[in-house]
PDB file of C-alpha atoms in Angstrom:
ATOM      1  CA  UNK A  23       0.000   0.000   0.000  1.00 51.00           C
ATOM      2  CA  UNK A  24       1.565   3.376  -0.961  1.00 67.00           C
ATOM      3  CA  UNK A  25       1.763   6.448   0.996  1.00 92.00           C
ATOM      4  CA  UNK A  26      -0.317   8.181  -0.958  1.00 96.00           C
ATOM      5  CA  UNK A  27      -3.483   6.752  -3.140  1.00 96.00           C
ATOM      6  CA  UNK A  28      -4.572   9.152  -6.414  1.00 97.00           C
ATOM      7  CA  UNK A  29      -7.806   7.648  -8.232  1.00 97.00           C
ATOM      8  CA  UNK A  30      -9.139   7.548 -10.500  1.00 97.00           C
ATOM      9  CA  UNK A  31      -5.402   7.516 -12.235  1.00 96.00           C
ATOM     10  CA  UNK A  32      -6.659   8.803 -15.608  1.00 96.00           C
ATOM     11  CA  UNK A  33      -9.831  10.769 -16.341  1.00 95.00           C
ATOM     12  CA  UNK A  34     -11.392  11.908 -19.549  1.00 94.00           C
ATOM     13  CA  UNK A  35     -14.459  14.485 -19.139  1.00 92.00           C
ATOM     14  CA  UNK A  36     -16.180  16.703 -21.622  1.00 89.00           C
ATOM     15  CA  UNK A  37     -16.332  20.683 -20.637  1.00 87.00           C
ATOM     16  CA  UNK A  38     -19.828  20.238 -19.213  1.00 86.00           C
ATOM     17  CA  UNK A  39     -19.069  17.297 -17.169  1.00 87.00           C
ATOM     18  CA  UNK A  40     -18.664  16.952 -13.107  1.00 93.00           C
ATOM     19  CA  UNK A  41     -16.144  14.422 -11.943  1.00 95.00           C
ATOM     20  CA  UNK A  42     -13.794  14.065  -8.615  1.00 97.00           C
ATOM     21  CA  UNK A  43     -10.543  12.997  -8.018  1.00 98.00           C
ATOM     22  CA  UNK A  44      -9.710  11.514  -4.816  1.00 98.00           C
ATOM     23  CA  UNK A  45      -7.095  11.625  -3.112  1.00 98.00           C
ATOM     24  CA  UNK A  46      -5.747   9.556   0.385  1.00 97.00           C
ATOM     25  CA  UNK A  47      -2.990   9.467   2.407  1.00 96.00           C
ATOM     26  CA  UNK A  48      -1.883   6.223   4.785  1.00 94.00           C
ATOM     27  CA  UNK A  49       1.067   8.290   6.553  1.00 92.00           C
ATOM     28  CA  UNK A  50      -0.609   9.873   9.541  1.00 91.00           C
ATOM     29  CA  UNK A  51       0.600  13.170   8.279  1.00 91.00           C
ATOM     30  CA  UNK A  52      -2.095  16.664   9.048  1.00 88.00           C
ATOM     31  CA  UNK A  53      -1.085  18.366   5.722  1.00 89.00           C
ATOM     32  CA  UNK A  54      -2.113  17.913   2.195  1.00 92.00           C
ATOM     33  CA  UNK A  55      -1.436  19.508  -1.278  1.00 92.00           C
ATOM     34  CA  UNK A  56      -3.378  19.960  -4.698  1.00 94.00           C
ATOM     35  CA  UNK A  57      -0.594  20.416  -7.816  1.00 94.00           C
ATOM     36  CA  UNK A  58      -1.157  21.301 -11.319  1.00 95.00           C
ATOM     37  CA  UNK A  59       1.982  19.663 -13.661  1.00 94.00           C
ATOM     38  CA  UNK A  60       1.506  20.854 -17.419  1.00 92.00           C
ATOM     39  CA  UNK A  61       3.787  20.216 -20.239  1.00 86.00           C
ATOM     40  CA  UNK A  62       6.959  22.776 -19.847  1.00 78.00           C
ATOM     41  CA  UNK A  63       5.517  24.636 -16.994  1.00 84.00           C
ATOM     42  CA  UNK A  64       6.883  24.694 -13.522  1.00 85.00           C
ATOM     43  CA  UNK A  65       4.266  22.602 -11.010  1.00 90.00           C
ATOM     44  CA  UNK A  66       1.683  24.731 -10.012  1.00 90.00           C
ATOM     45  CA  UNK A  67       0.598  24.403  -5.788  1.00 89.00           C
ATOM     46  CA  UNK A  68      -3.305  25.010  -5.988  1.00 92.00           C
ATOM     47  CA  UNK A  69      -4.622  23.929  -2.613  1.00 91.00           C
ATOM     48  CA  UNK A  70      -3.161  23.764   0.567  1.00 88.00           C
ATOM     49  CA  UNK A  71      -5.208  22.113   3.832  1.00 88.00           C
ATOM     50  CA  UNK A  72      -3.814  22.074   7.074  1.00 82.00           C
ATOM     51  CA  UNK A  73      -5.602  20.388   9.896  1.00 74.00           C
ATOM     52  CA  UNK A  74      -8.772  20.134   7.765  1.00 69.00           C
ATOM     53  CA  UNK A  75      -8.710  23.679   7.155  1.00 71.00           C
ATOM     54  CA  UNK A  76      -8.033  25.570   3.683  1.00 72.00           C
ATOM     55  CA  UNK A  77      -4.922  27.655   3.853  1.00 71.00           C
ATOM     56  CA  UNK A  78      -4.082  28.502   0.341  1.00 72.00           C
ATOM     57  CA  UNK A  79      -5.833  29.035  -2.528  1.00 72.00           C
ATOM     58  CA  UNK A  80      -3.614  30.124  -5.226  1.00 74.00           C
ATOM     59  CA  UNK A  81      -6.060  31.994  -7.047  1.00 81.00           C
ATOM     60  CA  UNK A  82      -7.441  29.157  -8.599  1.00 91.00           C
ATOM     61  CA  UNK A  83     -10.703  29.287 -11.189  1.00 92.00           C
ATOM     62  CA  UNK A  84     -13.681  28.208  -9.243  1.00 92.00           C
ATOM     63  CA  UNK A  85     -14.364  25.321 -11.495  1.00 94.00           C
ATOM     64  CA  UNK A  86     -11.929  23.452  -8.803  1.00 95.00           C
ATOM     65  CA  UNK A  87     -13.389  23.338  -5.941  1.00 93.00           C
ATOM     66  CA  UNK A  88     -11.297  21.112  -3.300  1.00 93.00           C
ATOM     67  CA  UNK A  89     -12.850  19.419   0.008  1.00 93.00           C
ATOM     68  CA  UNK A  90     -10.985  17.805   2.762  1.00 93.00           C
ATOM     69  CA  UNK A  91     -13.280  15.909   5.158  1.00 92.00           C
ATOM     70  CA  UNK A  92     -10.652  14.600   7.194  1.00 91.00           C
ATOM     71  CA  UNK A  93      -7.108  14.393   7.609  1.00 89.00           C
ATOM     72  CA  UNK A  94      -6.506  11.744   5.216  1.00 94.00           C
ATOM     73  CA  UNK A  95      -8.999  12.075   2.400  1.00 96.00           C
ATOM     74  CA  UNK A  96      -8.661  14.912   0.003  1.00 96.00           C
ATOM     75  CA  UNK A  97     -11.033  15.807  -3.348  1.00 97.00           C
ATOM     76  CA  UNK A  98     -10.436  18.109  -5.998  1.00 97.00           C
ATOM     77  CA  UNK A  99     -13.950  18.509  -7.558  1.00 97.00           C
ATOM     78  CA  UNK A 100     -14.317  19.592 -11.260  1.00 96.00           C
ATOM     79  CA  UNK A 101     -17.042  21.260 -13.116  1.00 93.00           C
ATOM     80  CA  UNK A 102     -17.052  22.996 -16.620  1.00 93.00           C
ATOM     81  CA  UNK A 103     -13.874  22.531 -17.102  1.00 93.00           C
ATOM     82  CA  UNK A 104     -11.780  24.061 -20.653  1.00 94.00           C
ATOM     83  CA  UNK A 105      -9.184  21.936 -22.727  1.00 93.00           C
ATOM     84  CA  UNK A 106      -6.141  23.967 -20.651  1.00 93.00           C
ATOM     85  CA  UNK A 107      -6.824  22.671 -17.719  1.00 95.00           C
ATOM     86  CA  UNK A 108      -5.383  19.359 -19.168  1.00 96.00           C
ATOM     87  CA  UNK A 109      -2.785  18.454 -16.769  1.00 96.00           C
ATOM     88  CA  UNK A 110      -1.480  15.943 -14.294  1.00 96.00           C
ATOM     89  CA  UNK A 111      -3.010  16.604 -10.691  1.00 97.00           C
ATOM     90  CA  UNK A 112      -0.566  15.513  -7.703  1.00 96.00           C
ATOM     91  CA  UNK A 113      -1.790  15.350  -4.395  1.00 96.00           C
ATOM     92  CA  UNK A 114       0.724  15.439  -1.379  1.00 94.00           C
ATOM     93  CA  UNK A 115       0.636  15.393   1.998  1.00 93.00           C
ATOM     94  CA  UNK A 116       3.356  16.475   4.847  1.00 89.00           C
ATOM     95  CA  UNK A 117       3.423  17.324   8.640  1.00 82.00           C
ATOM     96  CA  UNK A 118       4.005  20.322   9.264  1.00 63.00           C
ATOM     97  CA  UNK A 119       7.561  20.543   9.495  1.00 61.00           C
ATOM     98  CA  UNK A 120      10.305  21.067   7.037  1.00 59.00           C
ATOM     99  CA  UNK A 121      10.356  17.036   6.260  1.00 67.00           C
ATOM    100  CA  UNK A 122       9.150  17.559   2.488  1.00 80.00           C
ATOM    101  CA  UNK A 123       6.009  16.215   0.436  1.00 88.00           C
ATOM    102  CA  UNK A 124       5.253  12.620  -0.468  1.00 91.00           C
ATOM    103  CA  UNK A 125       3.281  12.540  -3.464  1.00 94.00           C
ATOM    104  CA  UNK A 126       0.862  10.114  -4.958  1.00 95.00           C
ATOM    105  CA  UNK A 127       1.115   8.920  -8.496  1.00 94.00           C
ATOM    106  CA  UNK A 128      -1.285  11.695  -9.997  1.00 95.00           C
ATOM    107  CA  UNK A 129      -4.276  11.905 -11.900  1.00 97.00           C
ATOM    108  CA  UNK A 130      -4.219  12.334 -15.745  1.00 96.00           C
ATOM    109  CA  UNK A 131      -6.752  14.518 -16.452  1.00 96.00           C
ATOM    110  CA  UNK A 132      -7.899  15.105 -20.169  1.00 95.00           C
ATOM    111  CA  UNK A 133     -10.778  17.512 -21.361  1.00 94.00           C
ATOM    112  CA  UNK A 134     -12.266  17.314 -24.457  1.00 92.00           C
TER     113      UNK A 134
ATOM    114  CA  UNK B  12       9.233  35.380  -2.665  1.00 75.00           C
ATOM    115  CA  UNK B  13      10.834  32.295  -3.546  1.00 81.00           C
ATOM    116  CA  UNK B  14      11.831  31.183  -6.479  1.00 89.00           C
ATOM    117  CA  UNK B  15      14.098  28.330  -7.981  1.00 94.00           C
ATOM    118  CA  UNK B  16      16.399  28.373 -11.239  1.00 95.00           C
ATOM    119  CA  UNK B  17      17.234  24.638 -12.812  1.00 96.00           C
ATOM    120  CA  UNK B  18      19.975  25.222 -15.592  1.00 94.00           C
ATOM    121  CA  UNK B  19      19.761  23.334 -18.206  1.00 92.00           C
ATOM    122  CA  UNK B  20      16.609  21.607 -19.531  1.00 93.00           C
ATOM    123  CA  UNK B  21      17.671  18.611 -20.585  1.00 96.00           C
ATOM    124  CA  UNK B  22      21.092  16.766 -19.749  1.00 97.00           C
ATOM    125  CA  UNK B  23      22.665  13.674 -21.681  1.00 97.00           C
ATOM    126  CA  UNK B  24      25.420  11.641 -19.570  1.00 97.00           C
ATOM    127  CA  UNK B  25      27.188   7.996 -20.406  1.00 97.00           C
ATOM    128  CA  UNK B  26      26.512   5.530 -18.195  1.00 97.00           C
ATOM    129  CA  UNK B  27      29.291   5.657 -15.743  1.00 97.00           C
ATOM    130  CA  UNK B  28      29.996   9.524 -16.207  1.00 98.00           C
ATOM    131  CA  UNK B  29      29.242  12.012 -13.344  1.00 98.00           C
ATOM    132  CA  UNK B  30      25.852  13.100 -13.246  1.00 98.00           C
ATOM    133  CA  UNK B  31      25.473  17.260 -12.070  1.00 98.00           C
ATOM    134  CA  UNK B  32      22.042  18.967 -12.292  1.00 98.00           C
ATOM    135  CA  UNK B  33      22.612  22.409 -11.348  1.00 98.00           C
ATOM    136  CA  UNK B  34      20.006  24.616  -9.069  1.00 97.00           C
ATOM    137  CA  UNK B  35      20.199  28.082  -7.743  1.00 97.00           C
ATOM    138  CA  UNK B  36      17.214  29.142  -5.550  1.00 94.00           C
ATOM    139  CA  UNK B  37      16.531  33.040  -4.209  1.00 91.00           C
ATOM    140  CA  UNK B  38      14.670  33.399  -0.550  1.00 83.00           C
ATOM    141  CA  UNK B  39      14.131  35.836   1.710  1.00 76.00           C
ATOM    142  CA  UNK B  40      14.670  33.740   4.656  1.00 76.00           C
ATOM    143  CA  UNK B  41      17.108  30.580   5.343  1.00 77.00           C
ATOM    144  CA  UNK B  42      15.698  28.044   2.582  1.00 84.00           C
ATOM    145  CA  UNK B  43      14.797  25.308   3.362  1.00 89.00           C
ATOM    146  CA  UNK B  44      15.732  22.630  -0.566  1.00 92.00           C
ATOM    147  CA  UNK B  45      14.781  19.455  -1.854  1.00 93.00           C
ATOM    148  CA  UNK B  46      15.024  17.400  -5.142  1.00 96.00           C
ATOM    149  CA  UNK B  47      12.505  15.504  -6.369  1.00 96.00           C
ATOM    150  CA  UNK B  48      12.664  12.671  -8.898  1.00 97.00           C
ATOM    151  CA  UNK B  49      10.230  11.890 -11.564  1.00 95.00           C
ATOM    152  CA  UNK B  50      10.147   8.776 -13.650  1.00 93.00           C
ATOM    153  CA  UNK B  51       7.628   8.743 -16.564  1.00 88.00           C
ATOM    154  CA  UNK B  52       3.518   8.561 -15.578  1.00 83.00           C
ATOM    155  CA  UNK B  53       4.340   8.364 -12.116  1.00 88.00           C
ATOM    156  CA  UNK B  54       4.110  11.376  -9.217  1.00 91.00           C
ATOM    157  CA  UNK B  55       7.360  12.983  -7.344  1.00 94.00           C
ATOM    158  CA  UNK B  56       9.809  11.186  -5.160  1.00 93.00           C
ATOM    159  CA  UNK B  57      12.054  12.565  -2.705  1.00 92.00           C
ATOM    160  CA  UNK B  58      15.536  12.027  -3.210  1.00 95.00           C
ATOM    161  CA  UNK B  59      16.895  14.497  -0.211  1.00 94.00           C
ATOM    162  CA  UNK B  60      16.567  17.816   1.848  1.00 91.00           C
ATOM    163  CA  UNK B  61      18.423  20.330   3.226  1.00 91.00           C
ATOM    164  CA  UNK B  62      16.858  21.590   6.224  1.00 85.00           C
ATOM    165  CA  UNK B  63      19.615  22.289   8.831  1.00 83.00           C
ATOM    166  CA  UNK B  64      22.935  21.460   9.675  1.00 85.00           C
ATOM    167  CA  UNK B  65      25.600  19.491   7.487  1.00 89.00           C
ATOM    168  CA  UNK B  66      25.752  21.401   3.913  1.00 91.00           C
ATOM    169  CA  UNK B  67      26.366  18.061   2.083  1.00 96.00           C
ATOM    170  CA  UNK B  68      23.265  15.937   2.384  1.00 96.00           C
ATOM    171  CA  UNK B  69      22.900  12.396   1.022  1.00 96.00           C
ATOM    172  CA  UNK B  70      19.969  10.475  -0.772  1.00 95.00           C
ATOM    173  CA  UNK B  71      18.276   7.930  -2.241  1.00 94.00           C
ATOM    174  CA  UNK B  72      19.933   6.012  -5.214  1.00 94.00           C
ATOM    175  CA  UNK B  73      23.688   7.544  -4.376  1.00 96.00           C
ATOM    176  CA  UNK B  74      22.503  10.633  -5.048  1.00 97.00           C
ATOM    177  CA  UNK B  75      23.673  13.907  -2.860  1.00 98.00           C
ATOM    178  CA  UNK B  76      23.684  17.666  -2.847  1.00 98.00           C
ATOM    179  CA  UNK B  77      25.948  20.563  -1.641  1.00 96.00           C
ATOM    180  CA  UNK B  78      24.086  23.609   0.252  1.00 95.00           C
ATOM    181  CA  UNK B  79      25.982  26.934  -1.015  1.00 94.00           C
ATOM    182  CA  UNK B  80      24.608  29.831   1.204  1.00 91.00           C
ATOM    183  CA  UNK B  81      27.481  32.048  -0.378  1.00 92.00           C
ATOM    184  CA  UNK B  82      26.357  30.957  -4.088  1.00 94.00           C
ATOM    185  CA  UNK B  83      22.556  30.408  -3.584  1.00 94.00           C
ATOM    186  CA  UNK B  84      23.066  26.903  -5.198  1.00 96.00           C
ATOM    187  CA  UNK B  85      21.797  23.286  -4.211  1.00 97.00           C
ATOM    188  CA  UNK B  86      23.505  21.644  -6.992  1.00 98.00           C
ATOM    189  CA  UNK B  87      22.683  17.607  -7.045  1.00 98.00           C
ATOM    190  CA  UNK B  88      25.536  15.109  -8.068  1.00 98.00           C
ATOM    191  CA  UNK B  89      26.286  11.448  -8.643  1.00 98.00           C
ATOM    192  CA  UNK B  90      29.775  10.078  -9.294  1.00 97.00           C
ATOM    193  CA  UNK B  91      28.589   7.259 -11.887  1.00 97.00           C
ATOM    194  CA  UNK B  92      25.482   7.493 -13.766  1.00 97.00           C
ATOM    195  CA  UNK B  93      23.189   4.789 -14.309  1.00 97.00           C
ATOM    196  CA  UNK B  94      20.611   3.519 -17.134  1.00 96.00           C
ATOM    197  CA  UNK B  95      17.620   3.604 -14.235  1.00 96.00           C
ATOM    198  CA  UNK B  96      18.669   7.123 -13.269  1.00 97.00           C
ATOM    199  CA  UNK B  97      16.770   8.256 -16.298  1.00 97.00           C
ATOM    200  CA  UNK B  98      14.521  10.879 -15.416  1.00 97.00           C
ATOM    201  CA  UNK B  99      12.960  13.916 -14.651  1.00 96.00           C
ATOM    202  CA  UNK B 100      14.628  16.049 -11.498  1.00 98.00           C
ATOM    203  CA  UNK B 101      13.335  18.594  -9.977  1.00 97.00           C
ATOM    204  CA  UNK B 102      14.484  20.903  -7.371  1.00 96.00           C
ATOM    205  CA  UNK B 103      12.483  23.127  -5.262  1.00 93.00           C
ATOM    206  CA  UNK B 104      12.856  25.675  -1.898  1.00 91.00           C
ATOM    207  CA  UNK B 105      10.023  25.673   0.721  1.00 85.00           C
ATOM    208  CA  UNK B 106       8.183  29.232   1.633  1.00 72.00           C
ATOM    209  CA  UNK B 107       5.837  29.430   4.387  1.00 60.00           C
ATOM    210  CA  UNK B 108       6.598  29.009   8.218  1.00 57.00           C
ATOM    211  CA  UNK B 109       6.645  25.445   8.442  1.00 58.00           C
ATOM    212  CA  UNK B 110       8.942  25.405   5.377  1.00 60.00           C
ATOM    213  CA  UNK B 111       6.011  22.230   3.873  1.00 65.00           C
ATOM    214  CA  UNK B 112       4.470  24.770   0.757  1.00 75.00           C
ATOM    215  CA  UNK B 113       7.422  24.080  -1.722  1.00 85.00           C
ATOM    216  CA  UNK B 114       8.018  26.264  -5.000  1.00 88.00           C
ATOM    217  CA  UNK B 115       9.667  24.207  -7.800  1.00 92.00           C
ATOM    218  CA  UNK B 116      12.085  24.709 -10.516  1.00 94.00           C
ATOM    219  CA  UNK B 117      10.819  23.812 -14.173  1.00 94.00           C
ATOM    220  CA  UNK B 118      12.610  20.606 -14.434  1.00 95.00           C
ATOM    221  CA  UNK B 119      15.810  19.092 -15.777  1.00 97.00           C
ATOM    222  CA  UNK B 120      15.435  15.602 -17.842  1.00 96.00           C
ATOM    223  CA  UNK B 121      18.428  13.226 -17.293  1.00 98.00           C
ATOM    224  CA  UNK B 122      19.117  10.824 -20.001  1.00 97.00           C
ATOM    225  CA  UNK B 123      21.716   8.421 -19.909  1.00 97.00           C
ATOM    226  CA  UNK B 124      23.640   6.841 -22.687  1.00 96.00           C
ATOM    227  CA  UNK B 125      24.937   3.645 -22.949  1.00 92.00           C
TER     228      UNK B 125
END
C-alpha cells in the first residue's frame, strides 16, 4: 500500500461534465497539497489544507473546488472545465515541518 | 518570494559519467531545498533535503547535494550514472513558516547513454 493513493489515475471528461478525483494518504501526516503539472511549466501548488482547514488558494478558477473531510482524504472537484486545464493533478501530503512532500502517483486529467 | 532556477533543460550523460544537475534558488529567509525525482507517468519522489545542519546531504539512489549559502546553489551530483537514473529532477525551496508549501524549478530531464 503506498503512501499516498490518487484515483481515479486517468480521467477523460467533456467541458460540461462533473467528476472528482480523490485523493488519500496512509502516513498519519495533518497536511495535504493539490498540484497542477503541465507540459513545460513549472508545477503549479493550488490547494493547501492544514488540519482540515483551507490555507491557500492560489487563485485558482472556481471550477476546482477542493474538500478535505478529514485528515486523510482529500477531493479536488471539477465542473465545466476548458481543454487547458489538461494536466497531471498531484496530491501530497506532509506534517508540518520542514520534512518535504510525499506525493501520490497523480491523476491524468484530459478535457475534451 | 521564492523562487528556484534549474539550468539546463535537458542533460545527456554515459553511463558511468558524473551526473550534475545544477540549481540556484533566491529566498528571503534561510531556505529550506529538496530534489525531487520523476520517472515517466508516475508522481514525485524525494531524493533528499536540506533543512539544517551538514551542507552536504545524502539520498536515495547515491545521489547527494551541496548547500551553497554564499552561491545560492543546491547543486545535485552522482559520481557514476546509471541507465535507471533516467529521469525527470526537480528541485524546489520551501516558503511558508513550516517550510512544507514548496516552490519548484521547471525541471531538468536526465538521459543516460549507454
Amino acid at each position: 500500500e503506498t503512501g499516498v493513493t490518487q484515483t481515479p489515475r486517468h480521467l477523460v471528461m467533456g467541458m460540461t461534465n462533473k467528476k472528482s478525483l480523490k485523493c488519500e494518504q496512509h502516513l498519519g501526516h495533518n497536511a495535504m497539497y493539490w498540484y497542477k503539472q503541465s507540459a513545460k511549466k513549472p508545477l503549479e501548488l493550488m490547494f493547501v489544507y492544514s488540519l482540515e482547514e483551507r490555507v491557500e488558494n492560489n487563485s485558482v478558477p472556481s471550477r476546482f473546488s477542493p474538500e478535505c473531510p478529514n485528515s486523510s482524504h482529500l477531493f479536488l472537484h471539477l465542473h465545466t472545465l476548458q481543454p487547458e486545464d489538461s494536466a497531471l493533478y498531484l496530491c501530497a501530503s506532509s506534517q508540518e515541518r520542514p520534512a518535504g512532500l510525499f506525493f501520490g502517483e497523480g491523476s491524468r486529467l484530459t478535457v475534451l | 518570494a521564492q523562487s528556484v532556477t534549474q539550468l539546463g533543460s535537458h542533460v545527456s550523460v554515459s553511463e558511468g559519467a558524473l551526473v550534475l544537475l545544477r540549481c540556484n534558488y533566491s529566498s528571503s529567509v534561510p531556505p529550506y531545498l529538496f530534489w525531487y525525482v520523476q520517472y515517466p507517468n508516475q508522481g514525485l519522489q524525494l531524493l533528499l533535503k536540506y533543512t539544517t545542519g551538514a551542507t552536504l546531504v545524502k539520498g536515495i539512489n547515491g545521489f547527494e547535494a551541496e548547500f551553497k549559502k554564499s552561491e545560492t546553489s543546491f547543486h545535485l551530483t552522482k559520481p557514476s550514472a546509471h541507465m535507471s537514473d533516467a529521469a525527470e529532477y526537480f528541485c524546489a525551496v520551501s516558503e511558508g513558516e513550516y517550510g512544507n508549501k514548496l516552490v519548484f524549478g521547471a525541471g531538468t530531464i536526465l538521459r543516460v547513454k549507454s
